[in-house]
């Protein structure tokens, strides 16, 4: 599997930066966006790394970044979106709705805007790959995090739709599991809004159990890319729970069952 150019939306995030380093070490060119220059000073020194400013909350900033990307003349083979914010945190009816709406935009719609605008700059003549990240609340209520959770569900379904509509795109979403990244500071800084999730977050942070490594996330993404559209396309994978590396029968199961790892009503066909 040869990947020549990887685009990472929000390479300044902890996951985005870790993935960028992995792909650079593998000899790929990486183009990544940032909002805070200080967070990418180490990356910009790396050969093969290109950095573009983008405030994903601003449509004008996205448009400007797309123009900058076009001037590079580097077709991408892999698109990875590592954007995410947990805020606003708290019950839905206690939130300022403008802030709630902005969170949904940042966590889903703006990411899709970037993919839509970058679609013209994909590699031609072979399948390209688009990767998003899932999060808490896909399989159960993620109380007090409604904007974040609704956005992730939206992305899960959009991956299926985009994969079905575009034969030259392998679009999938990956649940990375818990990592002690800076996004969890938003929960810690809002103990009243977070409710029970505050103690759960502290429990994860204090735990001595092995946590999902960035390299595991990287390998899962590359496994989905290597398996291709017929296996990974339109699906929601869990880095931790799906045994994608150990289960020799998983590929056959996914090829046989078009509903597996997709957004469906639970036990819909039972009588």
Backbone as a ProteinNet text record, in pm:
[ID]
protein_1_A
[PRIMARY]
XXXXXXXXXXXXXXXXXXXXXXXXXXXXXXXXXXXXXXXXXXXXXXXXXXXXXXXXXXXXXXXXXXXXXXXXXXXXXXXXXXXXXXXXXXXXXXXXXXXXXXXXXXXXXXXXXXXXXXXXXXXXXXXXXXXXXXXXXXXXXXXXXXXXXXXXXXXXXXXXXXXXXXXXXXXXXXXXXXXXXXXXXXXXXXXXXXXXXXXXXXXXXXXXXXXXXXXXXXXXXXXXXXXXXXXXXXXXXXXXXXXXXXXXXXXXXXXXXXXXXXXXXXXXXXX
[TERTIARY]
85.2	0	88	81.2	162.4	74.2	98.1	27.3	126	95.2	189.8	163.6	37	4.2	-116.6	-100.5	-205.7	-242.8	-372.5	-421.6	-483.2	-441.4	-496.3	-557	-687.5	-758.8	-740.7	-679.5	-640.7	-524.6	-414.2	-292.8	-238.3	-289.8	-247.1	-313.6	-415.2	-473.6	-374.3	-392.4	-299.4	-299.1	-418.1	-425.7	-371.3	-408.8	-362.4	-211.5	-149.1	-3.3	64.8	10.3	68.5	58.4	-54.9	-71.8	21.3	36.7	127.2	268.7	316	450.9	464.6	360.7	364.4	374.8	293.8	296.3	426	477.8	606.7	717.8	714.8	816	806.3	687.3	668.2	699	745.4	786.1	676.6	564.4	454.7	473.8	416	400.2	273.3	277.3	162.3	132.5	7.2	-40.5	-143.5	-120	-208.7	-247.9	-364.4	-411.5	-391.3	-378	-361.8	-435.8	-466.7	-521.1	-423.7	-348.4	-249.5	-109.5	-32.4	99.4	191.7	180	268.8	255.3	139.8	116.1	177.8	231.1	286.5	431.2	498.7	635.5	730.2	709.5	796.1	766.4	638.9	601.6	656.6	656.9	696.8	844.3	920.6	1062.2	1084.3	981.1	996.6	989.5	1085.7	1078.4	950	886.6	763.7	637.7	650.4	534.7	501.5	374.8	324.5	213.2	216.4	116.8	35.3	-97.2	-188.5	-275.6	-290	-376.1	-522.6	-600.9	-745.2	-816.7	-908.9	-1002.2	-1130.4	-1154.5	-1265.9	-1401.6	-1406.3	-1532.2	-1567.4	-1475.9	-1496.3	-1502.3	-1613.8	-1627.5	-1522.8	-1496.8	-1397.9	-1258.8	-1227.1	-1096.7	-1083	-1189.3	-1187.3	-1164.1	-1234.7	-1218.9	-1077.2	-1019.1	-882.1	-784.3	-807.1	-720.6	-729.1	-849.3	-866.4	-787	-788.9	-709.7	-560.9	-516.2	-376	-340.8	-432.7	-406.4	-393.4	-483.1	-479.4	-347.4	-285.9	-159.1	-43.5	-60.5	47.2	60.3	-46.8	-48.3	-7.9	-68.3	-39.3	-170.1	-208.6	-331.5	-321.1	-428.3	-426.9	-482.7	-426.9	-478.3	-556.1	-524.6	-593	-629.8	-756.3	-808.6	-843.9	-787.5	-818.2	-865	-981	-1031.1	-1018.5	-935.1	-916.5	-965.5	-1066.8	-1127.7	-1223.4	-1230.2	-1328.5	-1330.5	-1450	-1466.6	-1583	-1567.1	-1675.2	-1772.7	-1732.9	-1815.3	-1924.1	-2038.3	-2073.3	-2113	-2079.9	-2107.2	-2216.7	-2317.9	-2429.9	-2559.8	-2670.8	-2800.3	-2838.5	-2905.2	-2940	-3014.1	-3114.8	-3197.1	-3128.9	-3012.3	-2937.8	-2833.6	-2816.7	-2712.6	-2758.8	-2664.6	-2686.8	-2693.6	-2805.5	-2824	-2725.3	-2685.6	-2586.7	-2456	-2415.6	-2294.3	-2313.1	-2431.2	-2462.1	-2456	-2517.8	-2519.3	-2377.7	-2297.8	-2160	-2079.8	-2104.7	-2036	-2071.9	-2198.9	-2241.7	-2173.4	-2162.2	-2096	-1949.5	-1879	-1736.7	-1715.6	-1799.8	-1781.7	-1829.1	-1900	-1949.1	-1956.3	-2042.1	-2072.7	-1950.2	-1871.2	-1752.4	-1651.3	-1640.3	-1549.1	-1593.2	-1723.5	-1776.9	-1759.7	-1768	-1742.3	-1599.8	-1504.4	-1364.8	-1347.5	-1403.7	-1393.2	-1456.4	-1572.3	-1640.4	-1553.3	-1489.9	-1407.8	-1276.1	-1224.1	-1098.2	-1117.3	-1240.9	-1267.5	-1206.4	-1207.8	-1152.8	-1001.8	-936.1	-790.2	-743.7	-834.3	-797.4	-712.5	-646.1	-574.8	-676.2	-642.3	-733.3	-686.2	-779.5	-746.5	-739.1	-761.9	-767.1	-850.9	-884	-970	-891.7	-950.5	-896.7	-972.6	-919.4	-974	-1002	-1119.9	-1157.6	-1192.5	-1129.8	-1139.1	-1188.1	-1290.1	-1338.8	-1324.8	-1344.9	-1337	-1472.3	-1512.5	-1633.2	-1596.1	-1695.3	-1669.3	-1776.1	-1777.4	-1873.7	-2016.7	-2105.6	-2247.5	-2301.2	-2216.8	-2265.8	-2357.8	-2324.3	-2401.9	-2485.5	-2477.8	-2554.9	-2564.1	-2646.5	-2653.1	-2519.9	-2475.4	-2357.5	-2410.5	-2464.5	-2542.2	-2460.9	-2524.6	-2468.9	-2368.2	-2357.4	-2266.5	-2344.3	-2461	-2551.7	-2499.4	-2435.3	-2385.3	-2276.6	-2185.2	-2075.9	-2130.7	-2222.4	-2274.6	-2358.2	-2446.6	-2528.8	-2441.5	-2332.8	-2240.7	-2174.8	-2135.2	-2070.3	-2166.3	-2291.3	-2390.9	-2411.9	-2416	-2429.2	-2314.4	-2192.3	-2076.5	-2081.3	-2126.5	-2137.3	-2226.7	-2341.8	-2433.7	-2380.7	-2316.5	-2260.9	-2151.5	-2075.5	-1974.8	-2039.9	-2151.9	-2222.6	-2276.5	-2335.9	-2392.6	-2285.5	-2176.8	-2070.2	-2003.8	-1986.2	-1926.2	-2016	-2146.5	-2241.6	-2251.1	-2239.5	-2256.2	-2131.9	-2015.1	-1890.2	-1805.1	-1794.4	-1721.2	-1570.7	-1522.5	-1378.4	-1336.3	-1427.5	-1395.4	-1425.4	-1331.1	-1350.8	-1363.4	-1486.6	-1513.2	-1552.5	-1483	-1515.8	-1483.2	-1530.8	-1513.2	-1457.6	-1371.5	-1299.5	-1322.2	-1363.3	-1370.8	-1236.2	-1161.7	-1024.3	-1010.8	-1119.3	-1106.8	-1052.9	-1036.5	-992.9	-842.7	-805.1	-665.8	-658.6	-555.4	-542.6	-496.3	-584.2	-552.7	-612.7	-574.4	-615.3	-763.9	-836.5	-980.1	-1050.8	-994.4	-1058.3	-1047.4	-961.4	-955.3	-1087.4	-1163.2	-1292.3	-1389.6	-1381.7	-1464	-1415.6	-1286.1	-1229.5	-1258.5	-1259.7	-1282.4	-1429.5	-1518	-1661.4	-1722.2	-1682.6	-1726.5	-1877	-1944.4	-2088.8	-2164.4	-2124.1	-2191.2	-2164.6	-2045.7	-2005.9	-2083.3	-2132	-2207.2	-2122.6	-2181.1	-2112	-1987.2	-1979.6	-1864.2	-1735.7	-1747.5	-1627	-1548.1	-1616.6	-1548.2	-1502.1	-1581	-1541.8	-1413.6	-1403.9	-1283.6	-1162.2	-1179.4	-1069.2	-1029.2	-1128.1	-1099.1	-1010.6	-1041	-957.8	-817.4	-809.5	-679.6	-591.2	-653.8	-577.2	-549.2	-619.7	-609.7	-469.5	-425.2	-297.4	-313.7	-437.6	-460.7	-406.6	-359.3	-309.5	-419.1	-386.2	-481.5	-453.2	-550.7	-531.8	-412	-320.5	-203.9	-233.3	-161.9	-174	-134.8	-39.4	4.3	-105	-183.4	-297.3	-398.5	-424	-517	-464.5	-335.6	-270	-281.8	-253.9	-260.3	-403.6	-501.1	-640.5	-682.3	-645.9	-676.6	-614	-487.7	-419.9	-475.1	-523.3	-589.3	-715.7	-793.8	-916.3	-883.6	-775.4	-733.5	-690.6	-611.5	-560.7	-671.9	-772.9	-884.2	-970.2	-977.6	-1045.8	-1194	-1253.2	-1390.7	-1491.6	-1470.6	-1568.5	-1576.7	-1471.9	-1468.5	-1493.5	-1421.9	-1425.4	-1528.2	-1563	-1644.7	-1777.1	-1803.4	-1930.2	-1947.4	-1842.6	-1855.4	-1791.2	-1833.5	-1783.7	-1702.9	-1571.8	-1483.1	-1440.6	-1425.6	-1370.2	-1228.4	-1133.5	-994.1	-980.2	-1052.5	-1034.2	-1113.6	-1236.5	-1330.2	-1351	-1306.7	-1345.8	-1247.5	-1136.4	-1040.7	-1007	-988.2	-964.3	-833.8	-740.2	-612	-608.4	-679.3	-669.3	-775.3	-891.6	-1004.1	-994.9	-952.5	-934.3	-1066.9	-1177.7	-1308.1	-1376.9	-1321.3	-1389.5	-1408.6	-1307.8	-1318.7	-1431.9	-1438.7	-1545.7	-1682.5	-1692.9	-1820.1	-1864.8	-1771.8	-1805.5	-1846.1	-1780.8	-1816.8	-1952.3	-1987.4	-2114	-2231.7	-2207.5	-2315.4	-2299.6	-2382.2	-2371.8	-2414.6	-2480.1	-2527.6	-2429.4	-2333.6	-2242.1	-2159.7	-2150.2	-2074.4	-2133	-2265.6	-2331.7	-2445	-2495.5	-2599.7	-2734	-2791.1	-2915.9	-3001.8	-3133.7	-3216.8	-3176.5	-3165.4	-3122	-3226.8	-3184.4	-3275	-3399.1	-3381.6	-3493.4	-3580.5	-3517.6	-3589.9	-3648.2	-3632.6	-3685.4	-3837.9	-3902	-4048.6	-4082.8
-119.3	0	123.2	201.6	321.4	444.4	521.5	647.1	760.5	846.4	952.1	1081.7	1121.2	1249.5	1234.3	1278.4	1271.5	1413.1	1441.7	1570.3	1546.6	1625.8	1613	1745.4	1744.8	1862.6	1870.4	1977.8	1996.9	1904.7	1926	1851.9	1897.5	2007.8	2058.8	1986.1	1904.2	1822.1	1713.6	1655.1	1551.5	1431.2	1385.6	1271.4	1311.1	1429.3	1474.1	1482.1	1535.9	1549.9	1412.7	1322.1	1187.9	1114.4	1126.5	1061.3	1121.7	1254.1	1319.9	1264.7	1248.9	1197.1	1053.5	973.7	835.7	833	913.4	913.4	973.2	1076.7	1132.8	1029.5	954.6	850.5	741.1	722.5	622.7	677.8	801.3	858.8	929.6	955.4	1026.3	1177.6	1249.9	1393.2	1417.4	1512.3	1543.1	1692.5	1723.5	1861.3	1872.5	1963.4	1972.6	2115	2129.7	2263.2	2286.6	2412.4	2450.8	2581.5	2609.9	2739.6	2815.4	2740.4	2799.5	2758	2853	2822.7	2759.1	2798.8	2746.7	2595.2	2541.9	2399.2	2312.6	2374.5	2295.8	2333.6	2400.9	2447	2330.1	2218.5	2102.5	2035.5	2031.3	1968.2	2043.1	2175.4	2252.2	2234.7	2178.6	2153.7	2022.2	1939.7	1806.4	1808.2	1743.1	1732.2	1661.8	1712.2	1652.4	1707.4	1801	1857.4	1994.7	2015.4	2145.2	2186.7	2310.9	2360.4	2472.8	2466.6	2567.6	2617.5	2747	2803	2780.6	2741.3	2728.8	2732.7	2825.7	2828	2764.4	2640.5	2565.1	2624.5	2710.7	2775.7	2888.5	2924.3	3035.5	2984.1	3009.4	2969.1	3038.2	3166.6	3239.8	3181	3140.5	3080.2	2947.3	2869	2743.6	2771.4	2867.9	2900.5	2945.4	3024.9	3070.2	2952.7	2859.4	2741.6	2657.1	2642.6	2563.5	2624.9	2756.3	2824.7	2795.9	2804.5	2775.9	2631.9	2540.1	2399.7	2381.1	2442.8	2428	2473.4	2573	2625.5	2528	2429	2333.5	2227.6	2204.7	2104.1	1965.5	1926.3	1796.1	1720.2	1632.8	1555.5	1466.8	1466.7	1384.2	1244.7	1147.1	1010.5	972.3	1041.3	1015.5	1149.3	1162.7	1278.4	1231.7	1296.4	1261.1	1386.7	1379.2	1491.4	1457.8	1534.9	1511.7	1630.5	1698.4	1812.3	1762	1830.8	1793.3	1889.1	1915.9	1990.3	1930	1914.8	1863.1	1972.2	2095.3	2207	2243.6	2295.6	2323.9	2196.4	2193.8	2077.3	2114	2030.4	2055.2	2014.6	2011.1	1973.7	2064.7	2007.3	2078.7	2209	2204.9	2323.4	2429.1	2398.5	2498.7	2571	2524.8	2580.3	2702.6	2792.2	2896.3	2828.2	2845.4	2765.7	2803.7	2928.9	2967.6	2891.3	2873.9	2797.7	2650.8	2598.7	2458.7	2437.2	2527.8	2517.1	2527.1	2617.1	2632.4	2504.3	2437.8	2312.3	2205.1	2195	2098.5	2129.5	2257.2	2295.8	2253.2	2284.8	2250.8	2099.9	2028.3	1884.4	1801.4	1861.1	1781.2	1860.4	1960.6	2026.4	2092.9	2161.7	2229	2127.7	2013.2	1909.1	1856.8	1840.3	1795.8	1902.9	2029.9	2138.5	2128.7	2103.4	2092.8	1975.1	1858.8	1743.5	1773.2	1837.3	1869.3	1958.8	2060.4	2153.3	2088.9	1996.7	1931.4	1814.2	1772.7	1657.8	1678.1	1799.6	1829	1808.9	1806.9	1795.5	1655.8	1558.1	1421.2	1362.2	1251.9	1180.9	1121.5	1117.9	1066.1	929.1	850.7	721.4	606.6	634	528.5	576.8	486.6	521.3	601.8	711.8	789.6	752	792.1	749.5	870.6	873.5	982.4	923	976.1	919.1	1025.4	990	1075.9	999.5	1072.2	1008.4	1012.2	894.5	884.7	918.2	911.2	945.6	888.6	934.6	887	913.5	822	841.6	772.5	703.5	633.8	518.4	448.4	330.6	350.8	469.2	493.9	644.7	688.3	832.3	883.1	994.9	1063.2	1191.4	1175.8	1280.8	1409.6	1521.1	1655.9	1691.6	1606	1633.3	1622	1682.6	1657.3	1710	1825.8	1880.2	1790.1	1750.1	1661.4	1527.1	1468.3	1336.2	1338.3	1436.6	1446.6	1462.4	1536.2	1556.5	1425.9	1345.2	1219.2	1121.9	1119.9	1034.3	1080.6	1212	1269.6	1223.5	1228.1	1186.4	1037.4	955.8	812.1	787.2	852	830.5	892.2	1007.7	1071	985.9	913.3	823.9	717.5	663.1	563.4	624.7	742.5	807.6	843.2	903.5	944.3	824	717.5	597.6	536.5	540.7	483.8	568.3	698.6	789.1	800.3	771.4	799.1	673.1	622.9	498.1	515.5	639.1	661.8	704.9	691.4	726.3	609.7	578.8	484.8	569.7	589.1	679	595	615.3	540.7	625.6	578.7	653	558.2	610.3	528.5	583.3	496.8	532.6	504	606.8	585.2	531.9	527.6	490.5	607.2	582.8	691.5	712.3	838	880.5	1002.7	1015.4	1133.7	1256.1	1304.9	1420.3	1547.2	1660.8	1788.8	1817	1743.8	1767	1739.2	1650	1615.3	1727.2	1824.6	1941.5	2017.5	2008	2075.8	2017.1	1886.9	1823.1	1862.6	1855.3	1886.2	2031.3	2121.3	2262.7	2297.9	2199.4	2223.2	2111.2	2101.6	1988.1	1982.7	2096.7	2096.6	2050.7	2097.6	2056.8	1912.2	1861.9	1727.5	1617.8	1645	1543.6	1421.3	1302.6	1177.8	1156.3	1221.6	1199	1258.2	1349.8	1405.8	1296.4	1220.9	1115.1	1004.2	978	876.5	918.5	1047.1	1097.5	1087	1128.3	1115.2	968.9	879.7	737.5	687.4	730	692.7	749.3	876.1	942.1	880.5	832.3	774.3	625.9	564.6	420.3	379.1	263.4	207.8	105.5	83.8	-8.7	50	-32.9	18.2	94.4	210.4	290.6	278.9	315.2	310.7	395.7	339.8	416.1	486.7	594.5	662	568	482.2	388.3	287.2	245.9	157.7	226.3	353.1	429.7	437	464.2	471.2	338.3	228.7	97.8	61.4	99.5	70.3	144.9	272.3	350.1	284.5	246.4	186.3	48.6	-25.1	-152.7	-129.3	-29.2	2.5	48	122.4	164.1	43.6	-43.9	-160.4	-258	-273.4	-363.6	-309.3	-177.8	-116.4	-91.7	-41.1	7.2	-103.3	-221.8	-329.8	-375.8	-352.4	-393.7	-275.5	-164.9	-52.7	53.1	64.7	176.1	191.6	312.3	344.8	290.8	236.8	168.2	247.7	211.1	271.3	165.4	186.1	89	137.5	44.3	72.2	17.4	105	61.3	-44.4	-27.1	-111.9	-241.4	-237.4	-348.1	-438.5	-399	-474.6	-583.1	-598.6	-706.7	-713.3	-595.9	-587	-653.7	-666.5	-726	-875.8	-918.4	-1058.3	-1149.3	-1095.8	-1177.8	-1203	-1322.1	-1355.4	-1360.8	-1377.8	-1388.7	-1253.7	-1147.5	-1018.3	-967.4	-978.7	-929.9	-1001.4	-1133	-1210	-1168.9	-1145.3	-1103.5	-967.7	-876.4	-742.7	-746.9	-830.1	-841.1	-907	-995.7	-1068.6	-987.9	-910	-837.5	-687.4	-631.5	-489.2	-398.3	-453.5	-371.7	-364.8	-454.3	-462.7	-334.5	-283.8	-162.6	-37.1	-38.3	79.7	122.7	242.9	298.9	237.8	158.1	87	86.2	61.7	34.4	-97.7	-102.9	-223.3	-333	-450.1	-566.2	-531.9	-460.7	-412.3	-523.6	-637.8	-743.7	-850.3	-834.5	-934.5	-928.4	-1040.1	-1048.4	-1077
0	0	0	-107.6	-119.2	-104.9	0.3	22	-4.1	-98.5	-134.9	-59.7	-48.9	13.7	105.5	229	330.3	371.5	371.7	422.4	558.8	659.3	793.8	835.8	852	901	1051.8	1099.1	1238.5	1276.8	1208.4	1242	1377	1427.7	1557.9	1674.4	1648.9	1755	1793.9	1911.3	1956.5	1862.4	1822.2	1730.2	1593.4	1544.9	1414.7	1407.3	1511	1512.7	1517.6	1598.1	1607	1473.7	1406.9	1276.7	1172.9	1177	1083.2	1096.8	1219.4	1241.2	1189.7	1209.3	1159.4	1007.4	940.1	793.7	740.3	805.7	764.8	778.9	887.7	908.4	803.4	747.6	642.4	503.2	497.2	369.4	291.8	356	289.1	300.7	207.8	225.1	305.3	396.1	478.7	469.2	442.1	442.1	553.7	647.3	762.4	793.7	854	891.5	1040.9	1075.1	1214.9	1237.6	1363.4	1401.9	1491	1571.2	1661.5	1614.8	1567.8	1511.8	1614.9	1739.5	1843.3	1860.8	1826.8	1846.9	1736.8	1632	1520.4	1488.8	1580.5	1551.8	1526.6	1596.3	1574.2	1440.6	1403.9	1277.2	1156.5	1161.4	1043.3	1008.8	1101.2	1074.9	1001.7	993.2	936.1	784.7	715.8	570.1	528	423.8	372.9	435.2	532.1	601.7	544.5	510.1	466.2	561.5	607.4	702.3	640.2	662.2	611.3	726.2	736.8	841.5	805.9	905.4	885.5	1019.4	1033.2	1145.9	1095.6	1135.1	1077.2	1113.4	1213.6	1250.2	1154.4	1064.7	971.3	827.9	759.9	620	534.1	560.1	481.8	500.8	623.2	648.2	574.2	570.9	495	347.6	293.8	151.4	120.4	208.7	189	194.3	286.1	295.4	170	114.1	-7.7	-122.3	-133.4	-236.9	-216.6	-90.7	-60	-94.2	-63.8	-96.1	-247.2	-321.8	-467.2	-526.9	-466.5	-519.5	-498.6	-412	-385.6	-495.6	-569.7	-677.2	-624.4	-513.9	-453.1	-429.9	-521.8	-501.7	-378.1	-297.9	-177.6	-204.5	-134.2	-141.8	-18.3	94.2	220.5	283.8	320	392.4	532.4	634.4	773.7	845.8	907.4	987.1	1135.1	1204.9	1348.9	1431	1379.1	1448.3	1555.7	1667.5	1768.7	1886.3	1936.3	2060.4	2137.4	2267.9	2352.1	2392.8	2384.6	2431.2	2331	2378.1	2517.4	2591.6	2719.5	2803.9	2903.8	2911.6	3001.8	2936	3010.6	2953.7	2836.4	2737.2	2614.7	2642.4	2728.7	2750.4	2837.7	2889.7	2965.9	2879.9	2754.5	2669.5	2591.9	2565.6	2466.1	2329.6	2259.8	2138.5	2028.7	2021	1920.1	1940.4	2066.3	2095.8	2061.3	2090.6	2058.6	1906.8	1833.5	1687.3	1629.9	1686	1639.7	1663.3	1774.6	1803.2	1700.7	1667.3	1565.4	1431.8	1399.8	1276.2	1276.4	1383.2	1391.6	1393.3	1467.3	1484.4	1366.1	1271.7	1159.3	1029.1	1023.4	895.6	834.6	915.6	862.1	808.7	874.6	827	690.1	675	546	439.4	478.1	383.4	328.5	417.7	374	278.8	313.3	223.8	88.7	89.9	-35.9	-123.3	-62.5	-140.8	-184.8	-105.2	-140.7	-236.4	-256.7	-343.8	-481.9	-532	-664.4	-670.6	-554.1	-550.1	-510.2	-514.4	-481.4	-593.4	-564.3	-669.4	-767.5	-891.9	-994.4	-1041.1	-1090.3	-1148	-1049.4	-920.5	-819.6	-701.8	-613.8	-501	-397.3	-353.3	-242.3	-115.1	-0.8	127.9	215.7	276.9	367.1	503.5	607.5	741.8	840	918.8	1026.6	1158.1	1269.2	1400.1	1469.7	1520.8	1602.6	1746.4	1836	1975.5	2065.8	2189.4	2287.2	2244.5	2280.1	2253.9	2130.4	2055.8	1936.4	1975.4	2082.8	2122.8	2247.7	2309.8	2432.3	2453.7	2546.9	2573.7	2628.4	2578	2631.8	2693.9	2814.3	2878.9	2894.8	2859.7	2871.5	2762.4	2661.9	2549.2	2417.3	2411.7	2299.6	2166.4	2164.6	2038.2	1980.7	2065	2023	1974.4	2052.4	2019	1891.3	1878.5	1758.1	1634.3	1647.5	1535.2	1493.6	1591.3	1559.8	1490.9	1537.1	1470.7	1326.2	1307.9	1174.7	1084.3	1135.7	1056.8	1023.2	1119.1	1093	972	967.5	855.2	726.6	736.5	616.4	553.3	635.1	578.8	490.5	538.8	458.6	329.8	339.7	221.9	119.3	166.2	75	10.2	86.9	30	-76.5	-53.5	-148.8	-276.1	-261.3	-375.8	-464.3	-409.6	-481.4	-493	-612.3	-634.3	-623	-625.6	-616.4	-476.5	-378.1	-239.1	-145.7	-60.8	49.2	175.2	222.3	335.1	456.8	567.3	688.9	810.7	925.5	1050.1	1156	1240.9	1338.6	1478.8	1570.2	1711.1	1776	1816.5	1861.6	2003.3	2080.4	2219.9	2301.6	2429.7	2518	2509.6	2487	2492.6	2583.3	2666.1	2752	2673.3	2586.8	2503.4	2563.4	2506.8	2565.5	2553.1	2468.4	2456.7	2590	2672.9	2800.2	2903.1	2877.6	2966.5	2966.8	2857.7	2850.6	2952.3	2973.4	3076.6	3216.1	3238.1	3369.6	3408.6	3309.9	3338.3	3354.8	3334.1	3350.3	3434.4	3561.5	3644.5	3666.1	3670.2	3694.1	3569.8	3454.9	3332	3295.5	3328.4	3287	3358.9	3477.8	3551.4	3581.7	3561.4	3592.7	3507.9	3393.4	3306.4	3362.7	3457.9	3519.5	3590.7	3676.5	3749.5	3655.4	3552.2	3453.9	3382.6	3349.5	3283.2	3374.3	3500.8	3596.5	3613.5	3610.3	3622.8	3509.9	3388.8	3274.8	3287.8	3326.7	3336.1	3443.9	3551.9	3662	3642.9	3551.3	3535.3	3491.4	3542.7	3502.1	3390.4	3348	3237.6	3108.1	3015.6	2887.5	2814	2762.3	2687.1	2537.9	2458.1	2314.4	2275.9	2201.1	2158.6	2026.4	2001.2	1872.2	1759.1	1786.7	1682.2	1650.3	1751.1	1724.4	1632.5	1659.2	1575.1	1432.3	1420.4	1289.7	1215.5	1284.5	1219.4	1180.7	1262.9	1229.5	1102.9	1094.2	973.9	850.9	862.4	747.8	713.3	815.3	787.7	705	742.3	667.6	524.7	509.5	376.1	293.5	353.3	281.1	243.4	331.5	300.3	187.9	177.7	65	85.8	-17.2	-12.7	16.8	-35	-17	127.7	205.3	345.8	438.5	417.1	510.9	476.2	351.5	304.5	377.4	428.6	491.5	632	692.1	820.9	934.8	1055.6	1179.3	1254.3	1262.7	1326.9	1465	1555.9	1688.1	1694.2	1722.6	1733.3	1842	1952	2070.2	2061.9	2010.9	2030	1908.7	1792.5	1673.3	1630.7	1697.2	1669.2	1520.4	1462.3	1318.3	1275.7	1367.1	1331.3	1359.3	1465.5	1508.1	1447.1	1412.9	1368.8	1218.8	1182.3	1041	966.6	1038.9	973.7	955.8	1012.2	1008.9	867	784.6	646.5	574.1	588.2	523.8	577	706.2	765.6	711.3	699.1	649.9	502.5	424.1	282.4	264.3	357.5	347	402.3	505.8	573.7	551	464.9	430.3	545.3	648.6	760.6	877.8	880.1	994.6	1007.3	1130.5	1163.7	1099	1075	1019.7	1111.5	1088.9	1174.9	1137	1228	1201.7	1327.8	1312.9	1429.2	1489.6	1622.1	1691.2	1679.3	1630.2	1615.3	1537.2	1429.5	1349.4	1291.9	1257.7	1185.9	1279.1	1409.2	1500.8	1508.2	1529.4	1543.5	1689.7
[MASK]
+++++++++++++++++++++++++++++++++++++++++++++++++++++++++++++++++++++++++++++++++++++++++++++++++++++++++++++++++++++++++++++++++++++++++++++++++++++++++++++++++++++++++++++++++++++++++++++++++++++++++++++++++++++++++++++++++++++++++++++++++++++++++++++++++++++++++++++++

